[in-house]
Tab-separated table of C-alpha atoms and ligand atoms in Angstrom:
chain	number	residue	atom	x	y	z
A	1	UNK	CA	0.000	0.000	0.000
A	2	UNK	CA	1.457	3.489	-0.657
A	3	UNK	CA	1.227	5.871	2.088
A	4	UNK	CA	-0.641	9.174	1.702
A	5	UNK	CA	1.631	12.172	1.248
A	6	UNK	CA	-0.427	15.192	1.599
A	7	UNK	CA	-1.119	16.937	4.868
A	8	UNK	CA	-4.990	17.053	5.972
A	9	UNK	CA	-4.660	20.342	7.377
A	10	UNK	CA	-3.721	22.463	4.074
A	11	UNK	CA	-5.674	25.148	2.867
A	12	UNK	CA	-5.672	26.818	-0.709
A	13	UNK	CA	-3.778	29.693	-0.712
A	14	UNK	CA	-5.865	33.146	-0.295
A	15	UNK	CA	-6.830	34.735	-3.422
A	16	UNK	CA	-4.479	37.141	-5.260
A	17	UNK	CA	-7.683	39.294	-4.893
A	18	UNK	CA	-7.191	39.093	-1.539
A	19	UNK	CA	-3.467	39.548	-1.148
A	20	UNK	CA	-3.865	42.477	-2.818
A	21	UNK	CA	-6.405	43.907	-0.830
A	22	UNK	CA	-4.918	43.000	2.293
A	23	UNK	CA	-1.521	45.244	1.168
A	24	UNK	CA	-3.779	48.325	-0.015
A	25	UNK	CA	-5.349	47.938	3.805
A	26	UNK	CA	-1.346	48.198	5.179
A	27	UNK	CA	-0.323	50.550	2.947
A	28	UNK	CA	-2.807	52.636	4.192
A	29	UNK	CA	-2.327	52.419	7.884
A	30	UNK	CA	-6.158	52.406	8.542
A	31	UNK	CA	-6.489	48.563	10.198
A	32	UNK	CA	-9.046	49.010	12.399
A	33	UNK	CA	-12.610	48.771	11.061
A	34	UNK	CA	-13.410	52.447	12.375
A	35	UNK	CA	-10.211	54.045	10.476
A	36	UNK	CA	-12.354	55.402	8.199
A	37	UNK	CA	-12.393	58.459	5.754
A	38	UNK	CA	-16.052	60.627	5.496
A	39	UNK	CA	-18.301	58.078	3.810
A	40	UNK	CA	-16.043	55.216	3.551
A	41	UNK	CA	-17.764	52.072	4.359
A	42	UNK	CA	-14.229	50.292	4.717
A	43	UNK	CA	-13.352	46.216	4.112
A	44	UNK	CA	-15.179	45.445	7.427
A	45	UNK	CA	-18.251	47.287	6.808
A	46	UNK	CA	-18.144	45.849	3.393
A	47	UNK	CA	-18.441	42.004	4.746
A	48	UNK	CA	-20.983	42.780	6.911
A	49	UNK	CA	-23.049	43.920	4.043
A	50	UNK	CA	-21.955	41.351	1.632
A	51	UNK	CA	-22.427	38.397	4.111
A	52	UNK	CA	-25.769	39.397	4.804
A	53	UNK	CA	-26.893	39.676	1.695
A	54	UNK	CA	-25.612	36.048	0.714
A	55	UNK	CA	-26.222	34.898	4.606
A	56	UNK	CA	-29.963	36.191	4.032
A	57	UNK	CA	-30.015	37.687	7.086
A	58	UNK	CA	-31.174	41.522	7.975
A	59	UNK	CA	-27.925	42.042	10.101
A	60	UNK	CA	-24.398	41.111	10.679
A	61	UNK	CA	-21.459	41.695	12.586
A	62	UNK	CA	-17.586	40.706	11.819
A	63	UNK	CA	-16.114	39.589	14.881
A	64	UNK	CA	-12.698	38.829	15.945
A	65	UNK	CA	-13.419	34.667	16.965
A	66	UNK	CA	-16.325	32.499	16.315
A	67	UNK	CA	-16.440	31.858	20.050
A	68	UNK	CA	-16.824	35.659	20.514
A	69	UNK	CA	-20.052	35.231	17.570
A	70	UNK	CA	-20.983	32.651	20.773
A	71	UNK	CA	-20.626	34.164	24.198
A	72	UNK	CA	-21.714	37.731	22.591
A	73	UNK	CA	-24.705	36.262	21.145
A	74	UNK	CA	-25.543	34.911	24.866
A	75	UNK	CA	-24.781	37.922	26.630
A	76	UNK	CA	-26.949	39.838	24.011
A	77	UNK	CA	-29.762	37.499	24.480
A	78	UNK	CA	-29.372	38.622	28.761
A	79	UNK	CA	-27.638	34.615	29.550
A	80	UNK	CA	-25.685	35.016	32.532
A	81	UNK	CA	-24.059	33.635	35.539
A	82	UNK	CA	-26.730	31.062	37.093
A	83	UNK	CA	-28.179	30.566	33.878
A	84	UNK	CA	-28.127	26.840	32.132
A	85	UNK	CA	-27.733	26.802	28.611
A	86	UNK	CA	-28.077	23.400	26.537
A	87	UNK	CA	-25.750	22.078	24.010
A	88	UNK	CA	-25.023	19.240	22.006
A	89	UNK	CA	-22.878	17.134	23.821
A	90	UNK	CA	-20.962	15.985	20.911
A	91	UNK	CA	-19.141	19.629	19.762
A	92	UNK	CA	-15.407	21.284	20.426
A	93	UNK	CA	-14.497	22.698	23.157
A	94	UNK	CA	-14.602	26.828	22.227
A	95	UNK	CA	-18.921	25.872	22.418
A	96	UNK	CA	-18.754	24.768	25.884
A	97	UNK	CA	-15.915	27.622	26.695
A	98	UNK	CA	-18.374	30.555	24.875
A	99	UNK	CA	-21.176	28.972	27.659
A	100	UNK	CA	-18.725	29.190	30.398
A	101	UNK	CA	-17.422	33.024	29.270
A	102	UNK	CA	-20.762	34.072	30.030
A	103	UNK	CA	-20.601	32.298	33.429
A	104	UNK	CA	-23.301	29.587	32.164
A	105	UNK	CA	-23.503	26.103	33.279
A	106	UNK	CA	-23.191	24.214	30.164
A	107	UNK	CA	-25.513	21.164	30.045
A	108	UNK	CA	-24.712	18.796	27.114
A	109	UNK	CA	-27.810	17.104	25.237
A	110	UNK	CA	-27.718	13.233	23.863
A	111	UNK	CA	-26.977	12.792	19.942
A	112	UNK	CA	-27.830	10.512	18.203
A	113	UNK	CA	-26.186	8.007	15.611
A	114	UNK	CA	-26.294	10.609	12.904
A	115	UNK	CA	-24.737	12.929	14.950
A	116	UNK	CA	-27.434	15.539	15.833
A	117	UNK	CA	-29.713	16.350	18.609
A	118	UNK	CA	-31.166	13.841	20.753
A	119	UNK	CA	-35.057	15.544	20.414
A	120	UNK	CA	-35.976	13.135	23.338
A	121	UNK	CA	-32.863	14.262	25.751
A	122	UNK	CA	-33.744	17.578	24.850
A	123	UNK	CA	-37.322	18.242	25.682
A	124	UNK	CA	-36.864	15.990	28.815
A	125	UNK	CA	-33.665	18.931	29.815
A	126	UNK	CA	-35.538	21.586	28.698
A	127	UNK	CA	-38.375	20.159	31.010
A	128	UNK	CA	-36.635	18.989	33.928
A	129	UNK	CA	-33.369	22.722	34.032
A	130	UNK	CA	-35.703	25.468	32.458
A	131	UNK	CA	-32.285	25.965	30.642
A	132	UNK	CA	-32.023	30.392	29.326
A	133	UNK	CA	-31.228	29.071	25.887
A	134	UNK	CA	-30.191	26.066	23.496
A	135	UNK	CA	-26.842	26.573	21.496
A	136	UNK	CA	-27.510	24.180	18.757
A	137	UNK	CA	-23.771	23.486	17.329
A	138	UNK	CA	-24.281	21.807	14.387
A	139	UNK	CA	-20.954	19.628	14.818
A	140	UNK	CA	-19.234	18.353	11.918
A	141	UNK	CA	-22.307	20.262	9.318
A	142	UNK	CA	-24.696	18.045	10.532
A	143	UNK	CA	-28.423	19.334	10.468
A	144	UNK	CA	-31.220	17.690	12.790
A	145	UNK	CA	-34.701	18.462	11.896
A	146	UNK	CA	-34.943	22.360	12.005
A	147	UNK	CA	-38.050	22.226	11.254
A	148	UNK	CA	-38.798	19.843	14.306
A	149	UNK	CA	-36.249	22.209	16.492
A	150	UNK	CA	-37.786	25.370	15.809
A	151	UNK	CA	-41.122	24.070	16.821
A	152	UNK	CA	-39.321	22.436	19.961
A	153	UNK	CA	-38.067	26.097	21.421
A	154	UNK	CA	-41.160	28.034	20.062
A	155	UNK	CA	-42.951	26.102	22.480
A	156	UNK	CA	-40.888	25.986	25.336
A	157	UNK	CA	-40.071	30.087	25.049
A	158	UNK	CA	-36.667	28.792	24.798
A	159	UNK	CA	-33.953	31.322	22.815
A	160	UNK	CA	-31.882	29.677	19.850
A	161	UNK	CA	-28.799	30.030	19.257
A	162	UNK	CA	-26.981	28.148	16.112
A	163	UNK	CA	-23.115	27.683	16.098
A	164	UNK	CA	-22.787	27.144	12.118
A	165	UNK	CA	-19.080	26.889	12.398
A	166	UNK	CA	-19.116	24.009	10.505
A	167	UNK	CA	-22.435	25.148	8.211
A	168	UNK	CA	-21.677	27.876	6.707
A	169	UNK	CA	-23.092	27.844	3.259
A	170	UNK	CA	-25.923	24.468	4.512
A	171	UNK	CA	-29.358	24.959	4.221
A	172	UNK	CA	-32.297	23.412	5.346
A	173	UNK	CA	-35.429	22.997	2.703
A	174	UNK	CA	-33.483	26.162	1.075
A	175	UNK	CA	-32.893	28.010	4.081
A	176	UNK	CA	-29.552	28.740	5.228
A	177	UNK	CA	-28.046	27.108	8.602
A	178	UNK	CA	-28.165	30.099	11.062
A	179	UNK	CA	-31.767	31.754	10.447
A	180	UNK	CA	-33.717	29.398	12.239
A	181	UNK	CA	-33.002	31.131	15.532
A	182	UNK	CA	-32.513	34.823	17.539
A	183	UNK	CA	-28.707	34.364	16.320
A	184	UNK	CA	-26.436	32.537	13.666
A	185	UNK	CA	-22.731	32.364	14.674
A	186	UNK	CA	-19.772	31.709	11.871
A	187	UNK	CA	-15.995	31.461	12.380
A	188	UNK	CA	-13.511	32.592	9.529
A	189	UNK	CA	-10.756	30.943	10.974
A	190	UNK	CA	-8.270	28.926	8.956
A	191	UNK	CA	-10.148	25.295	9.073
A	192	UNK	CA	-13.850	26.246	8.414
A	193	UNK	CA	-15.201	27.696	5.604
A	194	UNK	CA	-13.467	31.103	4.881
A	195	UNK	CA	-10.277	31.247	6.003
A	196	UNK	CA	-8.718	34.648	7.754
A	197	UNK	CA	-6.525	32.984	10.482
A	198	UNK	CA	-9.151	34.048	12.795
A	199	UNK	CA	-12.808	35.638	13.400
A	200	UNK	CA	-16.402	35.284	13.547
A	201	UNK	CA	-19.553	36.480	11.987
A	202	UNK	CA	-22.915	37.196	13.928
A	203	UNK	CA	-26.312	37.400	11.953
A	204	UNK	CA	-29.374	37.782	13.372
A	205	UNK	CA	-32.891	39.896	12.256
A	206	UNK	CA	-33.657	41.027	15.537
A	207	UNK	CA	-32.500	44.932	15.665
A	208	UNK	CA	-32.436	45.333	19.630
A	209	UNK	CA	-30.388	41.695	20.350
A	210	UNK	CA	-28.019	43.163	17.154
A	211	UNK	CA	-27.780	46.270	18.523
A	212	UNK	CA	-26.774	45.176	21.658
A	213	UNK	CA	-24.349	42.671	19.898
A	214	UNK	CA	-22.379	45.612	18.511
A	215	UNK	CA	-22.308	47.526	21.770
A	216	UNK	CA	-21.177	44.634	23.460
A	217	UNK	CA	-18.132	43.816	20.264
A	218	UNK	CA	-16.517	47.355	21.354
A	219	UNK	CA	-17.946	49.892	19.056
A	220	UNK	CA	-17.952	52.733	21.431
A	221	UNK	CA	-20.581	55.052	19.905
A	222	UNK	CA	-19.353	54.235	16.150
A	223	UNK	CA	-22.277	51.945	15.403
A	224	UNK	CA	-23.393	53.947	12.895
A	225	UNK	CA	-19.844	53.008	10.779
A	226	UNK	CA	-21.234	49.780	10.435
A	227	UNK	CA	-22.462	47.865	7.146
A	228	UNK	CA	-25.747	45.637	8.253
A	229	UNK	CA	-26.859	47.222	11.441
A	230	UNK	CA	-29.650	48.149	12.939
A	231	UNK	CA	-30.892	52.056	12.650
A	232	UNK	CA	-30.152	54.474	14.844
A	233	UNK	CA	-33.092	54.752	17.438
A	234	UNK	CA	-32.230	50.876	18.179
A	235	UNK	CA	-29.432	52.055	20.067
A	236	UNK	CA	-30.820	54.893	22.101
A	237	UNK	CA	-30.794	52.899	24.957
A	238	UNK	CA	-28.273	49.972	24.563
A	239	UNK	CA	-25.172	52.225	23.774
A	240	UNK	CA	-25.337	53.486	27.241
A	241	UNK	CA	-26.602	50.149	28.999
A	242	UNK	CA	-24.411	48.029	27.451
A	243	UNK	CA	-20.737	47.020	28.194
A	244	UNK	CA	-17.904	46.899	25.757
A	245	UNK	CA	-15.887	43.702	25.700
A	246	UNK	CA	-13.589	44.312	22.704
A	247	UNK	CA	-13.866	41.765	19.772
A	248	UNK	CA	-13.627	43.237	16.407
A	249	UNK	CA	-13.157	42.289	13.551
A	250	UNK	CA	-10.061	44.496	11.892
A	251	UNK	CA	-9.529	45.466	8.043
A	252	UNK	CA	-7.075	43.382	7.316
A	253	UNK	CA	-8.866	40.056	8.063
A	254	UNK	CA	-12.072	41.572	6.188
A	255	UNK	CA	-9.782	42.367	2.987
A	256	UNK	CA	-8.700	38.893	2.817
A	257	UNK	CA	-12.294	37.521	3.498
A	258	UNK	CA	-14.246	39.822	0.613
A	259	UNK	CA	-13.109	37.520	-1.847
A	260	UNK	CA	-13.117	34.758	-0.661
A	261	UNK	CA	-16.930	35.082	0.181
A	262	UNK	CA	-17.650	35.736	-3.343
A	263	UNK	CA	-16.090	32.615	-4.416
A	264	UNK	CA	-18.032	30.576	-1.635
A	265	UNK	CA	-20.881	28.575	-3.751
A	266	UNK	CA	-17.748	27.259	-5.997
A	267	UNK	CA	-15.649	25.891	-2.816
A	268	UNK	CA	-19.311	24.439	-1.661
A	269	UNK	CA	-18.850	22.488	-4.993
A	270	UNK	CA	-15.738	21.184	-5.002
A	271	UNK	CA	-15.840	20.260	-1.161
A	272	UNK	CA	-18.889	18.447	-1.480
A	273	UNK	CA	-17.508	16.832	-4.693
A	274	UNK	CA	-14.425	15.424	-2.577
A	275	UNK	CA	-17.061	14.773	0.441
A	276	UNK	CA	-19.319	11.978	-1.695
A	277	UNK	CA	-16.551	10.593	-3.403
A	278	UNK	CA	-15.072	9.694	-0.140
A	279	UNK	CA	-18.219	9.039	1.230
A	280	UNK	CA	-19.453	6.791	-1.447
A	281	UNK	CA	-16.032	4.813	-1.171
A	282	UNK	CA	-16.202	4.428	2.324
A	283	UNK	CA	-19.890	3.270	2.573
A	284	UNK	CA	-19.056	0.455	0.229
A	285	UNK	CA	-16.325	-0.904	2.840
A	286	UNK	CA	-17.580	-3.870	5.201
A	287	UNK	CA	-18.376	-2.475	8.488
A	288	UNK	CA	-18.804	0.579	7.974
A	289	UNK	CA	-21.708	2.893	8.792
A	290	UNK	CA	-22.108	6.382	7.504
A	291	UNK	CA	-24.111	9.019	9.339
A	292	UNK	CA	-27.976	9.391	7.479
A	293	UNK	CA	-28.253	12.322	5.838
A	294	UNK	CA	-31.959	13.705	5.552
A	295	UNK	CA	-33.499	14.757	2.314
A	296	UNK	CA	-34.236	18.635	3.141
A	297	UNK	CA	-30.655	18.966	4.122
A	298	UNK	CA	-27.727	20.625	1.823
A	299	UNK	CA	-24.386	20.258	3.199
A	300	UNK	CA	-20.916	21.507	3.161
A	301	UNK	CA	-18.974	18.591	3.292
A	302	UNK	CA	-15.652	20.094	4.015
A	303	UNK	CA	-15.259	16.616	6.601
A	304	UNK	CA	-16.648	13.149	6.591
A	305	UNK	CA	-17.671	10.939	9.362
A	306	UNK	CA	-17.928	7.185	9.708
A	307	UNK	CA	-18.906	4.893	12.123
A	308	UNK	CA	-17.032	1.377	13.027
A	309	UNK	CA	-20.053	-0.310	15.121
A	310	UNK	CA	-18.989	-3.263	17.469
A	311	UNK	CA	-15.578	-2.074	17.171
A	312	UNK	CA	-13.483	-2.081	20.726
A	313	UNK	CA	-11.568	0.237	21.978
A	314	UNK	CA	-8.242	-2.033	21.158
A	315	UNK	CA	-9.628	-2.125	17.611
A	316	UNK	CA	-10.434	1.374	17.381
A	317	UNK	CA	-7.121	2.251	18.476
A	318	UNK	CA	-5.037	0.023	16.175
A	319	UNK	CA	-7.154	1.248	12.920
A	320	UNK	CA	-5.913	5.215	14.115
A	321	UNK	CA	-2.419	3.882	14.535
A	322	UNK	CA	-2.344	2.126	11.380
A	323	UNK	CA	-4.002	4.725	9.455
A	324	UNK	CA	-1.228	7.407	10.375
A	325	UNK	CA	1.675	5.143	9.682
A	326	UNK	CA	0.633	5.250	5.737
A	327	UNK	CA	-0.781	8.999	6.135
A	328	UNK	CA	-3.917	9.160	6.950
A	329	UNK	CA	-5.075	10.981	9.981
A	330	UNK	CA	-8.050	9.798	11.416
A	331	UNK	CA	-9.675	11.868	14.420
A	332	UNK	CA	-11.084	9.476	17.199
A	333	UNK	CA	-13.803	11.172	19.076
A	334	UNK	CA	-13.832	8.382	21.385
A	335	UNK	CA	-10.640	8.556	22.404
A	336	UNK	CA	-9.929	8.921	26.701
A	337	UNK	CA	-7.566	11.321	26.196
A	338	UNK	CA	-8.475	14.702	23.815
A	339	UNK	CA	-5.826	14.905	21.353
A	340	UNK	CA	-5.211	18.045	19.222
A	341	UNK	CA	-8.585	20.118	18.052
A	342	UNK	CA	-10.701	16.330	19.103
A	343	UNK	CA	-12.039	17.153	22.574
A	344	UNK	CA	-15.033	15.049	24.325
A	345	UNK	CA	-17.115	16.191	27.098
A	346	UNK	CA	-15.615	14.397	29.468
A	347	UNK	CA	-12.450	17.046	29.224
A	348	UNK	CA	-14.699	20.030	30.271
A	349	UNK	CA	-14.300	19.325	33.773
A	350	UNK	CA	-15.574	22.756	34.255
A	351	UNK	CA	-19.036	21.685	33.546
A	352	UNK	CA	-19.578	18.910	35.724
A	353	UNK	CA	-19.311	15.300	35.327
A	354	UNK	CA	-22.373	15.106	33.014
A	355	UNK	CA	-24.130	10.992	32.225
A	356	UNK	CA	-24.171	10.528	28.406
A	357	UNK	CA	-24.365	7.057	27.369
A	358	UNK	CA	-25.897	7.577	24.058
A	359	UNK	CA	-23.306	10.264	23.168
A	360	UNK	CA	-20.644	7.728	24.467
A	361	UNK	CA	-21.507	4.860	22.512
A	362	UNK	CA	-21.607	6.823	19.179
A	363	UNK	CA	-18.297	8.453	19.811
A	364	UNK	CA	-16.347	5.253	21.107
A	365	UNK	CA	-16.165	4.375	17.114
A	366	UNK	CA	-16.611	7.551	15.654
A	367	UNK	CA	-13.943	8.623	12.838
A	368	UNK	CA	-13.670	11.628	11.474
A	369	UNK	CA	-11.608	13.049	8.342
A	370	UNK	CA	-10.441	16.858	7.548
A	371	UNK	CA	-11.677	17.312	3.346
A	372	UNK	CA	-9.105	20.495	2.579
A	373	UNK	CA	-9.647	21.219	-0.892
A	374	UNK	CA	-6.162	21.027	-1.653
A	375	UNK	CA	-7.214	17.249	-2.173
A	376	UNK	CA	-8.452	15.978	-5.401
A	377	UNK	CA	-10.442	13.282	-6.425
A	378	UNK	CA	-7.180	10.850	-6.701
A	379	UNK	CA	-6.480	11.719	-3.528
A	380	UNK	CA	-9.769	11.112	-2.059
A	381	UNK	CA	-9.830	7.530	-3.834
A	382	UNK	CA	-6.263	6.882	-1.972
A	383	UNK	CA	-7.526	7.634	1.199
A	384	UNK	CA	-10.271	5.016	0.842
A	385	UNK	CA	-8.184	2.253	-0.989
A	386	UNK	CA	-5.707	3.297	2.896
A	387	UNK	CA	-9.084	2.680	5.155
A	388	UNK	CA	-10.028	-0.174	3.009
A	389	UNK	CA	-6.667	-2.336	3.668
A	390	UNK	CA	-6.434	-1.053	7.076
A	391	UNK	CA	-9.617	-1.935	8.190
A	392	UNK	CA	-9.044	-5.280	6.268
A	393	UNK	CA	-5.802	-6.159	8.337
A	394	UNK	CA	-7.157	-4.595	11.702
A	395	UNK	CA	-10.293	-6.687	11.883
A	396	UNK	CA	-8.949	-10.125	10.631
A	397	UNK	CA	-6.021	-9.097	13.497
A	398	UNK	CA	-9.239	-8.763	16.162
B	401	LIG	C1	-14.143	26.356	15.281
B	401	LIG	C2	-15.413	26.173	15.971
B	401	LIG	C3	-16.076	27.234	16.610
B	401	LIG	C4	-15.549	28.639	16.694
B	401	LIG	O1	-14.215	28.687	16.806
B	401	LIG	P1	-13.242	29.952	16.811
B	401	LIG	O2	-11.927	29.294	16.749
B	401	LIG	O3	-13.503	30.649	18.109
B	401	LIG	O4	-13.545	30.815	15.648
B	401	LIG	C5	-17.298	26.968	17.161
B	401	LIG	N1	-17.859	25.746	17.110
B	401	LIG	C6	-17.257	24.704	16.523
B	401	LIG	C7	-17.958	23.399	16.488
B	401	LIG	C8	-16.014	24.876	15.951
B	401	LIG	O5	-15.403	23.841	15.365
């Protein structure tokens, strides 16, 4: 077998567009997004407009961390220390940390095999903690039934907030992941859709939780320098109510970002091109079980899951092993020990020791792989014909 050479965690360059906009930014001097001349919308203003548009949402705001999108979204929406806020339990850790930044309890929600909510777990939490909000992270761009969801919090008065970190771009029956709720929260940094090192994106079409959302990122009284906000009179109030915590987004990350955005729908394509080839290749290997999919759902399938059922730990642990040695990196979510950017609930010590058997079951043979789209479609074929003989040789060894 040859090994795989490429590395699983290399991006496509940023545009030339981009480059060049990003040295016009420098050579002017004006980085932050309120360096502006009279009338100049600047690169960070410009995003926020562009995004919503695309995003389909009334506002936005450019951020400096998707886990800023987060805790400012819960602080906006009044969440605060004493408060419970429900999660999935299978996310990464900056979901559980935006919870805790607000001083939250995080309480972590069953998934299921297809690695979304647990709708059973969650109305029996929502009936048993009275929780101040759900922050749906939709881990891995997998939808549950947003339909079903959006019903579920209407009825409990429950506040929704999605963590699209990994759905930028996915819809529901047409609708874009992050309008289903009060808030939608995005990250820009290197692994997730657009790619500016770091940042976030906050959309919501509520004008007082916006407002307060941009009072809250640090815009002093410079709201009105922004590019999807709210009118004036939303902030008569909330500018002098509300605290500033510091978490722009500055011009240079926006300048890289503009073009990237408008070249978006043709990443969606060739990521979810890569995503079904490997998909299809890996559903046709013996043992395997791939996550359902449901028909209303368009993804962005910039990873791909699998599952290994019956597999032990021993088993589970070999396949990773023997994966890497021919250079393919497999992420474990099951394994004890959180390794790199995998992290399992049972490393948040901070939130309590929290009983998920469900959750702990899927994840003990749970394998994930990055999709950068500096692979092709060879490459995604080599990575299968690697699981295939590893699996092969790692089961007859069991
Ligand atoms: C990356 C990520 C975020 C946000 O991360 P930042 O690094 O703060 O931008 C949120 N949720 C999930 C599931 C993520 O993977």
């Amino acid at each position: 077998m040859q090994p795989f050479m490429k590395s699983f965690t290399q991006q496509e360059p940023i545009p030339q567009a981009g480059i060049e906009a990003a040295i016009e930014v420098m050579r002017s001097g004006r980085l932050h997004r309120y360096n502006l001349l009279p009338g100049e919308l600047g690169p960070v203003g410009l995003l926020e407009q562009t995004y919503a548009d695309w995003q389909g949402s009334t506002y936005c705001l450019a951020l400096a961390s998707g886990g800023q999108a987060m805790s400012i979204a819960l602080r906006a929406l009044g969440v605060g220390p004493g408060d419970t806020v429900l999660t999935n339990a299978f996310t990464l850790a900056p979901v559980p940390g935006a919870i805790a930044a607000v001083g939250a309890k995080p309480l972590l929600v069953e998934i299921t095999e297809d690695l979304v909510l647990d709708f059973a777990d969650l109305e029996r939490k929502i009936a048993a903690n009275r929780p101040a909000a759900l922050m749906l992270s939709n881990m891995r761009g997998h939808l549950c039934d947003m339909d079903r969801l959006a019903r579920i919090c209407r009825e409990a008065d429950l506040p929704l907030i999605e963590d699209c970190a990994h759905t930028m771009g996915a819809r529901w029956k047409g609708e874009r992941s992050g309008s289903f709720g009060a808030f939608g929260c995005f990250s820009t940094q290197t692994y997730k859709h657009l790619n500016s090192g770091e940042g976030g994106l906050l959309t919501s079409d509520d004008p007082e939780l916006m407002a307060r959302a941009i009072i809250l990122s640090g815009s002093y009284m410079l709201f009105d320098r922004h590019g999807a906000a709210p009118q004036r009179e939303a902030f008569s109030d909330i500018r002098l109510d509300t605290p500033n915590m510091s978490a722009r987004m500055d011009a240079l990350r926006a300048a890289i970002l503009l073009p990237q955005l408008e070249a978006i729908e043709d990443a969606i394509a060739r990521w979810n091109t890569r995503h079904d080839a490997l998909a299809s290749g890996l559903g046709q290997l013996p043992g395997v079980a791939l996550p359902r999919r449901p028909a209303a759902e368009s993804y962005v399938g910039s990873s791909v899951q699998f599952r290994l059922p019956g597999a032990n730990v021993q088993t589970m642990r070999a396949i990773v092993a023997a994966a890497a040695e021919l250079g393919v990196e497999l992420k474990w979510f099951g394994n004890e020990d959180p390794v790199g950017f995998t992290s399992a609930h049972r490393s948040w010590r901070y939130a309590g020791r929290q009983d998920l058997p469900r959750t702990d079951e899927v994840l003990s043979t749970l394998l994930d792989i990055r999709v950068p789209l500096t692979f092709d479609l060879d490459d995604c074929a080599h990575i299968v014909a690697v699981i295939g003989h590893v699996l092969q040789r790692e089961v007859i060894a069991a």
